[in-house]
Amino acid sequence: MPQAADHGDKLSGKVALITGAANGIGRAIAERFAHEGASVVIADLDNQTSQSVVTHIRENGGRADAITCDVSQAHDAERAVEHAVTSFGCLTTVVGSAAVFSPVVPIDELSEADWQRAIDVNLTGCFLISKYAIPHLKTSRGTITLIASQMAQVANAGQSAYCATKGALVQLAKGMALDYADAGIRVNTLSPGGIATDRLAKRFGDLERAQRIWGPKHPLGRLGEPDEIARGAVFLASDDSTFMTGADLLIDGGYTAW
Ligand SMILES: NC(=O)c1ccc[n+]([C@@H]2O[C@H](COP(=O)([O-])OP(=O)(O)OC[C@H]3O[C@@H](n4cnc5c(N)ncnc54)[C@H](O)[C@@H]3O)[C@@H](O)[C@H]2O)c1
């Protein structure tokens, strides 16, 4: 969590709905957005942890609320959008960060259920939250940021389904950017490299092992921290990026530069 002493105002007056914000990168984005003056609504499956993030933000002087939401369910996505508008009076900003952790196996070993869940959460979840948010974002001339991955550009063995969903998000964002440019809605993706979250701890057994094995894959020689991604998300949601739409902001420690 950013220090209270250096509170900013880059997102003052914004109302942000952030999916997958109970943990990891989404959580860092919620905390950084609140720190920069936004009111934030956390939409996540993990209600208990979401509530603890809300408490933490409020204790630090921010405005936050949470709603339990499975982003793959249209009704949940629609309710999350309505909850943000009812709680804070409008909606200016959407960040789609929720993603499921899929088994790391080649395609012939991946069950159809695991394939479908990856598509439903990682891709359809971003479609649904965007679909229901867009009428409100037309009013506010707001922004959508979809969290993709460096795996949208390069692949990794055993992660074909994940890579496919992330590549698709980049194209989804470009298409929406074109559809809603006239309405003043800016749509971008933000692609992190390896970031020290539970996702990588799950994949490598623990974060220390993730750092040792995955860190050196990045020219900067380490994993990123969630707040290093959150700062990029602030940029995309703020008036610092008013000439940016249909773009993919890579914050990957140089992973794709080798
Ligand atoms: N950590 C990395 O190295 C990394 C790298 C590139 C991209 N990303 C992307 O960044 C985003 C966040 O990753 P993270 O590492 O913070 O993940 P994480 O696993 O730490 O957190 C994901 C959050 O999403 C929530 N979630 C999962 N399924 C959901 C659903 N159906 N509906 C609502 N919420 C749901 C979880 O409860 C959790 O709070 C993801 O889109 C991920 O693909 C992560």
PDB file of C-alpha atoms and ligand atoms in Angstrom:
ATOM      1  CA  MET A   1       0.000   0.000   0.000  1.00  0.00           C
ATOM      2  CA  PRO A   2       1.354   3.431  -0.929  1.00  0.00           C
ATOM      3  CA  GLN A   3       2.261   5.675   2.044  1.00  0.00           C
ATOM      4  CA  ALA A   4      -0.499   8.054   3.169  1.00  0.00           C
ATOM      5  CA  ALA A   5       1.984  10.950   3.244  1.00  0.00           C
ATOM      6  CA  ASP A   6       2.359  11.060  -0.533  1.00  0.00           C
ATOM      7  CA  HIS A   7      -1.342  10.973  -1.467  1.00  0.00           C
ATOM      8  CA  GLY A   8      -1.847  12.041  -5.074  1.00  0.00           C
ATOM      9  CA  ASP A   9      -4.775  13.336  -7.088  1.00  0.00           C
ATOM     10  CA  LYS A  10      -4.227  11.820 -10.531  1.00  0.00           C
ATOM     11  CA  LEU A  11      -7.576  10.000 -10.298  1.00  0.00           C
ATOM     12  CA  SER A  12      -9.488  12.510  -8.267  1.00  0.00           C
ATOM     13  CA  GLY A  13     -13.228  12.302  -9.080  1.00  0.00           C
ATOM     14  CA  LYS A  14     -12.915   8.903 -10.803  1.00  0.00           C
ATOM     15  CA  VAL A  15     -15.042   5.900  -9.889  1.00  0.00           C
ATOM     16  CA  ALA A  16     -13.259   2.649 -10.735  1.00  0.00           C
ATOM     17  CA  LEU A  17     -14.595  -0.899 -10.934  1.00  0.00           C
ATOM     18  CA  ILE A  18     -11.712  -3.375 -10.678  1.00  0.00           C
ATOM     19  CA  THR A  19     -12.209  -7.105 -11.160  1.00  0.00           C
ATOM     20  CA  GLY A  20      -9.943  -9.594  -9.384  1.00  0.00           C
ATOM     21  CA  ALA A  21      -8.897  -6.902  -6.926  1.00  0.00           C
ATOM     22  CA  ALA A  22      -8.927  -8.992  -3.746  1.00  0.00           C
ATOM     23  CA  ASN A  23      -5.361 -10.143  -4.409  1.00  0.00           C
ATOM     24  CA  GLY A  24      -2.167  -9.537  -6.335  1.00  0.00           C
ATOM     25  CA  ILE A  25      -2.043  -7.027  -9.172  1.00  0.00           C
ATOM     26  CA  GLY A  26      -5.760  -6.134  -8.960  1.00  0.00           C
ATOM     27  CA  ARG A  27      -5.396  -5.385  -5.260  1.00  0.00           C
ATOM     28  CA  ALA A  28      -2.347  -3.175  -5.871  1.00  0.00           C
ATOM     29  CA  ILE A  29      -4.342  -1.314  -8.544  1.00  0.00           C
ATOM     30  CA  ALA A  30      -7.270  -0.787  -6.152  1.00  0.00           C
ATOM     31  CA  GLU A  31      -4.942   0.539  -3.445  1.00  0.00           C
ATOM     32  CA  ARG A  32      -2.975   2.774  -5.813  1.00  0.00           C
ATOM     33  CA  PHE A  33      -6.195   4.106  -7.434  1.00  0.00           C
ATOM     34  CA  ALA A  34      -7.655   4.949  -4.014  1.00  0.00           C
ATOM     35  CA  HIS A  35      -4.379   6.602  -3.080  1.00  0.00           C
ATOM     36  CA  GLU A  36      -4.687   8.774  -6.201  1.00  0.00           C
ATOM     37  CA  GLY A  37      -8.192   9.906  -5.226  1.00  0.00           C
ATOM     38  CA  ALA A  38     -10.481   7.409  -6.998  1.00  0.00           C
ATOM     39  CA  SER A  39     -13.435   5.689  -5.382  1.00  0.00           C
ATOM     40  CA  VAL A  40     -12.944   1.984  -6.014  1.00  0.00           C
ATOM     41  CA  VAL A  41     -15.237  -1.021  -6.188  1.00  0.00           C
ATOM     42  CA  ILE A  42     -13.623  -4.425  -5.897  1.00  0.00           C
ATOM     43  CA  ALA A  43     -15.393  -7.198  -7.830  1.00  0.00           C
ATOM     44  CA  ASP A  44     -13.925 -10.566  -6.909  1.00  0.00           C
ATOM     45  CA  LEU A  45     -14.969 -14.135  -6.099  1.00  0.00           C
ATOM     46  CA  ASP A  46     -13.043 -13.942  -2.825  1.00  0.00           C
ATOM     47  CA  ASN A  47     -15.418 -11.871  -0.698  1.00  0.00           C
ATOM     48  CA  GLN A  48     -13.591 -12.176   2.622  1.00  0.00           C
ATOM     49  CA  THR A  49     -10.292 -10.908   1.219  1.00  0.00           C
ATOM     50  CA  SER A  50     -12.098  -8.184  -0.770  1.00  0.00           C
ATOM     51  CA  GLN A  51     -13.586  -6.899   2.482  1.00  0.00           C
ATOM     52  CA  SER A  52     -10.147  -6.755   4.102  1.00  0.00           C
ATOM     53  CA  VAL A  53      -8.858  -4.683   1.153  1.00  0.00           C
ATOM     54  CA  VAL A  54     -11.838  -2.324   1.543  1.00  0.00           C
ATOM     55  CA  THR A  55     -11.077  -1.933   5.254  1.00  0.00           C
ATOM     56  CA  HIS A  56      -7.410  -1.273   4.520  1.00  0.00           C
ATOM     57  CA  ILE A  57      -8.217   1.404   1.924  1.00  0.00           C
ATOM     58  CA  ARG A  58     -10.744   3.108   4.208  1.00  0.00           C
ATOM     59  CA  GLU A  59      -8.275   3.074   7.120  1.00  0.00           C
ATOM     60  CA  ASN A  60      -5.869   4.925   4.839  1.00  0.00           C
ATOM     61  CA  GLY A  61      -8.452   7.614   4.059  1.00  0.00           C
ATOM     62  CA  GLY A  62      -9.691   6.191   0.745  1.00  0.00           C
ATOM     63  CA  ARG A  63     -13.165   5.328  -0.550  1.00  0.00           C
ATOM     64  CA  ALA A  64     -13.853   1.687  -1.388  1.00  0.00           C
ATOM     65  CA  ASP A  65     -16.556  -0.941  -1.566  1.00  0.00           C
ATOM     66  CA  ALA A  66     -16.716  -4.560  -2.664  1.00  0.00           C
ATOM     67  CA  ILE A  67     -19.127  -6.916  -4.351  1.00  0.00           C
ATOM     68  CA  THR A  68     -18.847 -10.676  -4.727  1.00  0.00           C
ATOM     69  CA  CYS A  69     -18.641 -11.405  -8.426  1.00  0.00           C
ATOM     70  CA  ASP A  70     -17.781 -14.240 -10.772  1.00  0.00           C
ATOM     71  CA  VAL A  71     -16.796 -12.270 -13.869  1.00  0.00           C
ATOM     72  CA  SER A  72     -17.698 -15.192 -16.128  1.00  0.00           C
ATOM     73  CA  GLN A  73     -21.385 -14.790 -15.172  1.00  0.00           C
ATOM     74  CA  ALA A  74     -23.310 -12.065 -17.029  1.00  0.00           C
ATOM     75  CA  HIS A  75     -25.636 -11.425 -14.098  1.00  0.00           C
ATOM     76  CA  ASP A  76     -22.690 -10.933 -11.702  1.00  0.00           C
ATOM     77  CA  ALA A  77     -20.905  -8.568 -14.096  1.00  0.00           C
ATOM     78  CA  GLU A  78     -24.064  -6.507 -14.579  1.00  0.00           C
ATOM     79  CA  ARG A  79     -24.657  -6.362 -10.808  1.00  0.00           C
ATOM     80  CA  ALA A  80     -21.059  -5.250 -10.188  1.00  0.00           C
ATOM     81  CA  VAL A  81     -21.451  -2.351 -12.614  1.00  0.00           C
ATOM     82  CA  GLU A  82     -24.777  -1.314 -11.051  1.00  0.00           C
ATOM     83  CA  HIS A  83     -23.232  -1.584  -7.578  1.00  0.00           C
ATOM     84  CA  ALA A  84     -20.434   0.836  -8.535  1.00  0.00           C
ATOM     85  CA  VAL A  85     -22.883   3.349 -10.006  1.00  0.00           C
ATOM     86  CA  THR A  86     -25.254   3.100  -7.028  1.00  0.00           C
ATOM     87  CA  SER A  87     -22.440   3.347  -4.476  1.00  0.00           C
ATOM     88  CA  PHE A  88     -20.527   6.262  -5.964  1.00  0.00           C
ATOM     89  CA  GLY A  89     -22.933   7.959  -8.411  1.00  0.00           C
ATOM     90  CA  CYS A  90     -21.218   7.161 -11.726  1.00  0.00           C
ATOM     91  CA  LEU A  91     -18.617   4.933 -13.367  1.00  0.00           C
ATOM     92  CA  THR A  92     -15.531   6.365 -15.079  1.00  0.00           C
ATOM     93  CA  THR A  93     -13.009   3.536 -15.068  1.00  0.00           C
ATOM     94  CA  VAL A  94     -12.963  -0.226 -15.520  1.00  0.00           C
ATOM     95  CA  VAL A  95      -9.988  -2.515 -14.965  1.00  0.00           C
ATOM     96  CA  GLY A  96     -10.321  -6.205 -15.856  1.00  0.00           C
ATOM     97  CA  SER A  97      -7.697  -8.069 -13.826  1.00  0.00           C
ATOM     98  CA  ALA A  98      -9.466 -11.313 -12.802  1.00  0.00           C
ATOM     99  CA  ALA A  99      -7.935 -14.462 -14.248  1.00  0.00           C
ATOM    100  CA  VAL A 100      -8.062 -18.119 -13.337  1.00  0.00           C
ATOM    101  CA  PHE A 101      -4.947 -20.198 -12.660  1.00  0.00           C
ATOM    102  CA  SER A 102      -4.995 -22.996 -15.245  1.00  0.00           C
ATOM    103  CA  PRO A 103      -3.040 -26.264 -15.054  1.00  0.00           C
ATOM    104  CA  VAL A 104       0.409 -25.929 -16.710  1.00  0.00           C
ATOM    105  CA  VAL A 105       0.192 -28.794 -19.219  1.00  0.00           C
ATOM    106  CA  PRO A 106       0.293 -29.221 -23.002  1.00  0.00           C
ATOM    107  CA  ILE A 107      -3.013 -29.064 -24.852  1.00  0.00           C
ATOM    108  CA  ASP A 108      -3.593 -32.838 -25.149  1.00  0.00           C
ATOM    109  CA  GLU A 109      -3.470 -33.034 -21.347  1.00  0.00           C
ATOM    110  CA  LEU A 110      -5.719 -30.015 -20.718  1.00  0.00           C
ATOM    111  CA  SER A 111      -9.325 -30.928 -19.930  1.00  0.00           C
ATOM    112  CA  GLU A 112     -12.093 -29.234 -21.905  1.00  0.00           C
ATOM    113  CA  ALA A 113     -13.396 -27.908 -18.586  1.00  0.00           C
ATOM    114  CA  ASP A 114     -10.068 -26.192 -17.794  1.00  0.00           C
ATOM    115  CA  TRP A 115      -9.876 -24.776 -21.337  1.00  0.00           C
ATOM    116  CA  GLN A 116     -13.437 -23.437 -21.059  1.00  0.00           C
ATOM    117  CA  ARG A 117     -12.852 -21.929 -17.611  1.00  0.00           C
ATOM    118  CA  ALA A 118      -9.787 -20.046 -18.907  1.00  0.00           C
ATOM    119  CA  ILE A 119     -11.839 -18.610 -21.785  1.00  0.00           C
ATOM    120  CA  ASP A 120     -14.840 -17.853 -19.548  1.00  0.00           C
ATOM    121  CA  VAL A 121     -12.925 -16.022 -16.805  1.00  0.00           C
ATOM    122  CA  ASN A 122      -9.935 -14.456 -18.587  1.00  0.00           C
ATOM    123  CA  LEU A 123     -11.665 -13.449 -21.831  1.00  0.00           C
ATOM    124  CA  THR A 124     -15.452 -13.551 -21.488  1.00  0.00           C
ATOM    125  CA  GLY A 125     -15.121 -11.913 -18.057  1.00  0.00           C
ATOM    126  CA  CYS A 126     -13.528  -8.855 -19.703  1.00  0.00           C
ATOM    127  CA  PHE A 127     -16.181  -8.863 -22.443  1.00  0.00           C
ATOM    128  CA  LEU A 128     -19.002  -8.954 -19.892  1.00  0.00           C
ATOM    129  CA  ILE A 129     -17.686  -6.272 -17.559  1.00  0.00           C
ATOM    130  CA  SER A 130     -16.981  -4.020 -20.558  1.00  0.00           C
ATOM    131  CA  LYS A 131     -20.404  -4.685 -22.102  1.00  0.00           C
ATOM    132  CA  TYR A 132     -22.306  -3.626 -19.003  1.00  0.00           C
ATOM    133  CA  ALA A 133     -19.969  -0.738 -18.164  1.00  0.00           C
ATOM    134  CA  ILE A 134     -19.925   0.894 -21.608  1.00  0.00           C
ATOM    135  CA  PRO A 135     -23.325   2.668 -21.359  1.00  0.00           C
ATOM    136  CA  HIS A 136     -22.040   4.385 -18.192  1.00  0.00           C
ATOM    137  CA  LEU A 137     -18.585   5.046 -19.667  1.00  0.00           C
ATOM    138  CA  LYS A 138     -20.272   6.810 -22.610  1.00  0.00           C
ATOM    139  CA  THR A 139     -21.698   9.277 -20.115  1.00  0.00           C
ATOM    140  CA  SER A 140     -18.392   9.768 -18.261  1.00  0.00           C
ATOM    141  CA  ARG A 141     -16.133   9.458 -21.360  1.00  0.00           C
ATOM    142  CA  GLY A 142     -14.224   6.909 -19.325  1.00  0.00           C
ATOM    143  CA  THR A 143     -11.535   4.270 -19.743  1.00  0.00           C
ATOM    144  CA  ILE A 144     -11.255   0.485 -19.868  1.00  0.00           C
ATOM    145  CA  THR A 145      -7.948  -1.228 -19.092  1.00  0.00           C
ATOM    146  CA  LEU A 146      -7.725  -4.984 -19.586  1.00  0.00           C
ATOM    147  CA  ILE A 147      -4.835  -6.736 -17.858  1.00  0.00           C
ATOM    148  CA  ALA A 148      -3.269  -8.955 -20.528  1.00  0.00           C
ATOM    149  CA  SER A 149       0.284 -10.331 -20.190  1.00  0.00           C
ATOM    150  CA  GLN A 150       3.638 -10.533 -21.907  1.00  0.00           C
ATOM    151  CA  MET A 151       2.200 -13.953 -22.823  1.00  0.00           C
ATOM    152  CA  ALA A 152      -0.031 -12.121 -25.298  1.00  0.00           C
ATOM    153  CA  GLN A 153       3.100 -11.611 -27.419  1.00  0.00           C
ATOM    154  CA  VAL A 154       5.291 -14.622 -26.707  1.00  0.00           C
ATOM    155  CA  ALA A 155       4.257 -18.069 -25.519  1.00  0.00           C
ATOM    156  CA  ASN A 156       5.334 -20.321 -22.711  1.00  0.00           C
ATOM    157  CA  ALA A 157       5.302 -24.127 -22.729  1.00  0.00           C
ATOM    158  CA  GLY A 158       2.282 -25.602 -20.969  1.00  0.00           C
ATOM    159  CA  GLN A 159       0.331 -22.337 -21.056  1.00  0.00           C
ATOM    160  CA  SER A 160      -1.370 -22.365 -24.467  1.00  0.00           C
ATOM    161  CA  ALA A 161      -4.858 -21.677 -23.105  1.00  0.00           C
ATOM    162  CA  TYR A 162      -3.630 -18.796 -20.928  1.00  0.00           C
ATOM    163  CA  CYS A 163      -1.591 -17.334 -23.826  1.00  0.00           C
ATOM    164  CA  ALA A 164      -4.598 -17.613 -26.157  1.00  0.00           C
ATOM    165  CA  THR A 165      -6.841 -15.697 -23.747  1.00  0.00           C
ATOM    166  CA  LYS A 166      -4.246 -12.962 -23.244  1.00  0.00           C
ATOM    167  CA  GLY A 167      -3.597 -12.549 -26.981  1.00  0.00           C
ATOM    168  CA  ALA A 168      -7.354 -12.291 -27.490  1.00  0.00           C
ATOM    169  CA  LEU A 169      -7.634  -9.551 -24.841  1.00  0.00           C
ATOM    170  CA  VAL A 170      -5.201  -7.354 -26.796  1.00  0.00           C
ATOM    171  CA  GLN A 171      -7.387  -7.699 -29.887  1.00  0.00           C
ATOM    172  CA  LEU A 172     -10.605  -7.245 -27.891  1.00  0.00           C
ATOM    173  CA  ALA A 173      -9.240  -3.962 -26.551  1.00  0.00           C
ATOM    174  CA  LYS A 174      -8.178  -2.758 -30.002  1.00  0.00           C
ATOM    175  CA  GLY A 175     -11.638  -3.538 -31.402  1.00  0.00           C
ATOM    176  CA  MET A 176     -13.427  -1.778 -28.557  1.00  0.00           C
ATOM    177  CA  ALA A 177     -11.039   1.179 -28.894  1.00  0.00           C
ATOM    178  CA  LEU A 178     -12.260   1.622 -32.476  1.00  0.00           C
ATOM    179  CA  ASP A 179     -15.922   1.078 -31.635  1.00  0.00           C
ATOM    180  CA  TYR A 180     -15.971   3.675 -28.844  1.00  0.00           C
ATOM    181  CA  ALA A 181     -13.372   6.278 -29.869  1.00  0.00           C
ATOM    182  CA  ASP A 182     -16.145   8.608 -31.056  1.00  0.00           C
ATOM    183  CA  ALA A 183     -17.887   8.190 -27.701  1.00  0.00           C
ATOM    184  CA  GLY A 184     -14.715   9.310 -25.913  1.00  0.00           C
ATOM    185  CA  ILE A 185     -14.038   5.941 -24.269  1.00  0.00           C
ATOM    186  CA  ARG A 186     -10.368   4.903 -24.321  1.00  0.00           C
ATOM    187  CA  VAL A 187      -9.588   1.183 -24.208  1.00  0.00           C
ATOM    188  CA  ASN A 188      -6.103  -0.252 -23.679  1.00  0.00           C
ATOM    189  CA  THR A 189      -4.398  -3.370 -22.402  1.00  0.00           C
ATOM    190  CA  LEU A 190      -1.638  -3.438 -19.814  1.00  0.00           C
ATOM    191  CA  SER A 191       0.737  -6.393 -20.116  1.00  0.00           C
ATOM    192  CA  PRO A 192       2.807  -7.288 -17.057  1.00  0.00           C
ATOM    193  CA  GLY A 193       5.824  -9.569 -17.068  1.00  0.00           C
ATOM    194  CA  GLY A 194       6.354 -11.927 -14.128  1.00  0.00           C
ATOM    195  CA  ILE A 195       4.977 -10.260 -11.002  1.00  0.00           C
ATOM    196  CA  ALA A 196       5.403 -11.523  -7.437  1.00  0.00           C
ATOM    197  CA  THR A 197       1.836 -12.626  -6.609  1.00  0.00           C
ATOM    198  CA  ASP A 198       0.071 -15.793  -5.429  1.00  0.00           C
ATOM    199  CA  ARG A 199      -0.313 -16.801  -9.071  1.00  0.00           C
ATOM    200  CA  LEU A 200       3.452 -17.263  -9.439  1.00  0.00           C
ATOM    201  CA  ALA A 201       3.732 -18.774  -5.951  1.00  0.00           C
ATOM    202  CA  LYS A 202       1.175 -21.406  -7.036  1.00  0.00           C
ATOM    203  CA  ARG A 203       3.009 -22.048 -10.278  1.00  0.00           C
ATOM    204  CA  PHE A 204       6.493 -22.410  -8.782  1.00  0.00           C
ATOM    205  CA  GLY A 205       5.629 -23.749  -5.314  1.00  0.00           C
ATOM    206  CA  ASP A 206       6.560 -20.532  -3.519  1.00  0.00           C
ATOM    207  CA  LEU A 207       7.641 -16.973  -4.349  1.00  0.00           C
ATOM    208  CA  GLU A 208      11.293 -17.523  -3.451  1.00  0.00           C
ATOM    209  CA  ARG A 209      11.495 -20.313  -6.050  1.00  0.00           C
ATOM    210  CA  ALA A 210       9.541 -18.174  -8.551  1.00  0.00           C
ATOM    211  CA  GLN A 211      12.053 -15.365  -8.057  1.00  0.00           C
ATOM    212  CA  ARG A 212      14.995 -17.761  -8.527  1.00  0.00           C
ATOM    213  CA  ILE A 213      13.638 -19.496 -11.649  1.00  0.00           C
ATOM    214  CA  TRP A 214      11.474 -16.866 -13.325  1.00  0.00           C
ATOM    215  CA  GLY A 215      13.262 -13.668 -12.242  1.00  0.00           C
ATOM    216  CA  PRO A 216      16.319 -14.220 -14.534  1.00  0.00           C
ATOM    217  CA  LYS A 217      13.965 -14.579 -17.552  1.00  0.00           C
ATOM    218  CA  HIS A 218      13.637 -10.798 -17.288  1.00  0.00           C
ATOM    219  CA  PRO A 219      16.612  -8.663 -18.401  1.00  0.00           C
ATOM    220  CA  LEU A 220      16.136  -6.596 -15.221  1.00  0.00           C
ATOM    221  CA  GLY A 221      16.953  -9.817 -13.361  1.00  0.00           C
ATOM    222  CA  ARG A 222      13.938 -10.033 -11.068  1.00  0.00           C
ATOM    223  CA  LEU A 223      10.182 -10.355 -10.844  1.00  0.00           C
ATOM    224  CA  GLY A 224       8.146  -7.162 -10.795  1.00  0.00           C
ATOM    225  CA  GLU A 225       6.144  -5.945  -7.806  1.00  0.00           C
ATOM    226  CA  PRO A 226       2.348  -5.526  -8.089  1.00  0.00           C
ATOM    227  CA  ASP A 227       2.610  -1.773  -7.443  1.00  0.00           C
ATOM    228  CA  GLU A 228       4.899  -1.396 -10.484  1.00  0.00           C
ATOM    229  CA  ILE A 229       1.920  -2.543 -12.555  1.00  0.00           C
ATOM    230  CA  ALA A 230      -0.532  -0.433 -10.570  1.00  0.00           C
ATOM    231  CA  ARG A 231       1.414   2.715 -11.464  1.00  0.00           C
ATOM    232  CA  GLY A 232       0.977   1.876 -15.156  1.00  0.00           C
ATOM    233  CA  ALA A 233      -2.745   1.324 -14.583  1.00  0.00           C
ATOM    234  CA  VAL A 234      -2.988   4.793 -12.988  1.00  0.00           C
ATOM    235  CA  PHE A 235      -1.365   6.253 -16.103  1.00  0.00           C
ATOM    236  CA  LEU A 236      -3.879   4.536 -18.416  1.00  0.00           C
ATOM    237  CA  ALA A 237      -6.866   5.623 -16.310  1.00  0.00           C
ATOM    238  CA  SER A 238      -5.676   9.191 -15.859  1.00  0.00           C
ATOM    239  CA  ASP A 239      -5.540  12.314 -17.983  1.00  0.00           C
ATOM    240  CA  ASP A 240      -1.804  11.640 -18.453  1.00  0.00           C
ATOM    241  CA  SER A 241      -2.744   9.223 -21.270  1.00  0.00           C
ATOM    242  CA  THR A 242      -5.467  11.166 -23.108  1.00  0.00           C
ATOM    243  CA  PHE A 243      -3.974  10.402 -26.560  1.00  0.00           C
ATOM    244  CA  MET A 244      -3.706   6.667 -25.915  1.00  0.00           C
ATOM    245  CA  THR A 245      -6.261   4.083 -27.055  1.00  0.00           C
ATOM    246  CA  GLY A 246      -6.050   0.645 -28.655  1.00  0.00           C
ATOM    247  CA  ALA A 247      -2.529   0.274 -27.244  1.00  0.00           C
ATOM    248  CA  ASP A 248      -0.801  -2.404 -25.193  1.00  0.00           C
ATOM    249  CA  LEU A 249       1.351  -1.010 -22.385  1.00  0.00           C
ATOM    250  CA  LEU A 250       4.112  -3.554 -21.714  1.00  0.00           C
ATOM    251  CA  ILE A 251       5.571  -3.444 -18.198  1.00  0.00           C
ATOM    252  CA  ASP A 252       7.549  -6.652 -18.347  1.00  0.00           C
ATOM    253  CA  GLY A 253      11.076  -5.994 -17.059  1.00  0.00           C
ATOM    254  CA  GLY A 254      12.295  -6.474 -20.628  1.00  0.00           C
ATOM    255  CA  TYR A 255      10.966 -10.076 -20.883  1.00  0.00           C
ATOM    256  CA  THR A 256       9.995  -9.657 -24.557  1.00  0.00           C
ATOM    257  CA  ALA A 257      13.187  -7.773 -25.501  1.00  0.00           C
ATOM    258  CA  TRP A 258      15.604 -10.734 -25.604  1.00  0.00           C
TER     259      TRP A 258
HETATM  260  N1  LIG B   1       1.452 -12.385 -11.723  1.00  0.00           N
HETATM  261  C1  LIG B   1       1.991 -12.402 -12.933  1.00  0.00           C
HETATM  262  O1  LIG B   1       3.176 -12.776 -13.111  1.00  0.00           O
HETATM  263  C2  LIG B   1       1.195 -11.933 -14.124  1.00  0.00           C
HETATM  264  C3  LIG B   1       1.884 -11.730 -15.330  1.00  0.00           C
HETATM  265  C4  LIG B   1       1.185 -11.294 -16.447  1.00  0.00           C
HETATM  266  C5  LIG B   1      -0.173 -11.054 -16.357  1.00  0.00           C
HETATM  267  N2  LIG B   1      -0.809 -11.245 -15.173  1.00  0.00           N
HETATM  268  C6  LIG B   1      -2.255 -10.986 -15.143  1.00  0.00           C
HETATM  269  O2  LIG B   1      -2.544 -10.061 -14.132  1.00  0.00           O
HETATM  270  C7  LIG B   1      -3.843 -10.324 -13.597  1.00  0.00           C
HETATM  271  C8  LIG B   1      -3.746 -10.488 -12.102  1.00  0.00           C
HETATM  272  O3  LIG B   1      -2.839 -11.539 -11.821  1.00  0.00           O
HETATM  273  P1  LIG B   1      -2.367 -11.866 -10.343  1.00  0.00           P
HETATM  274  O4  LIG B   1      -1.030 -12.458 -10.458  1.00  0.00           O
HETATM  275  O5  LIG B   1      -2.607 -10.705  -9.463  1.00  0.00           O
HETATM  276  O6  LIG B   1      -3.399 -13.046  -9.992  1.00  0.00           O
HETATM  277  P2  LIG B   1      -3.884 -13.589  -8.556  1.00  0.00           P
HETATM  278  O7  LIG B   1      -4.180 -15.040  -8.818  1.00  0.00           O
HETATM  279  O8  LIG B   1      -2.939 -13.212  -7.480  1.00  0.00           O
HETATM  280  O9  LIG B   1      -5.260 -12.802  -8.332  1.00  0.00           O
HETATM  281  C9  LIG B   1      -6.346 -13.029  -9.186  1.00  0.00           C
HETATM  282  C10 LIG B   1      -7.608 -12.534  -8.517  1.00  0.00           C
HETATM  283  O10 LIG B   1      -8.692 -12.806  -9.420  1.00  0.00           O
HETATM  284  C11 LIG B   1      -9.762 -13.353  -8.657  1.00  0.00           C
HETATM  285  N3  LIG B   1     -10.601 -14.184  -9.527  1.00  0.00           N
HETATM  286  C12 LIG B   1     -10.275 -15.393 -10.068  1.00  0.00           C
HETATM  287  N4  LIG B   1     -11.313 -15.848 -10.775  1.00  0.00           N
HETATM  288  C13 LIG B   1     -12.311 -14.909 -10.694  1.00  0.00           C
HETATM  289  C14 LIG B   1     -13.612 -14.807 -11.217  1.00  0.00           C
HETATM  290  N5  LIG B   1     -14.151 -15.783 -11.965  1.00  0.00           N
HETATM  291  N6  LIG B   1     -14.339 -13.706 -10.935  1.00  0.00           N
HETATM  292  C15 LIG B   1     -13.826 -12.715 -10.166  1.00  0.00           C
HETATM  293  N7  LIG B   1     -12.596 -12.759  -9.621  1.00  0.00           N
HETATM  294  C16 LIG B   1     -11.850 -13.851  -9.886  1.00  0.00           C
HETATM  295  C17 LIG B   1      -9.097 -14.142  -7.546  1.00  0.00           C
HETATM  296  O11 LIG B   1      -9.987 -14.357  -6.459  1.00  0.00           O
HETATM  297  C18 LIG B   1      -7.937 -13.216  -7.188  1.00  0.00           C
HETATM  298  O12 LIG B   1      -8.318 -12.255  -6.223  1.00  0.00           O
HETATM  299  C19 LIG B   1      -4.356 -11.565 -14.311  1.00  0.00           C
HETATM  300  O13 LIG B   1      -5.153 -11.173 -15.380  1.00  0.00           O
HETATM  301  C20 LIG B   1      -3.085 -12.217 -14.813  1.00  0.00           C
HETATM  302  O14 LIG B   1      -3.309 -13.020 -15.948  1.00  0.00           O
HETATM  303  C21 LIG B   1      -0.169 -11.691 -14.064  1.00  0.00           C
END
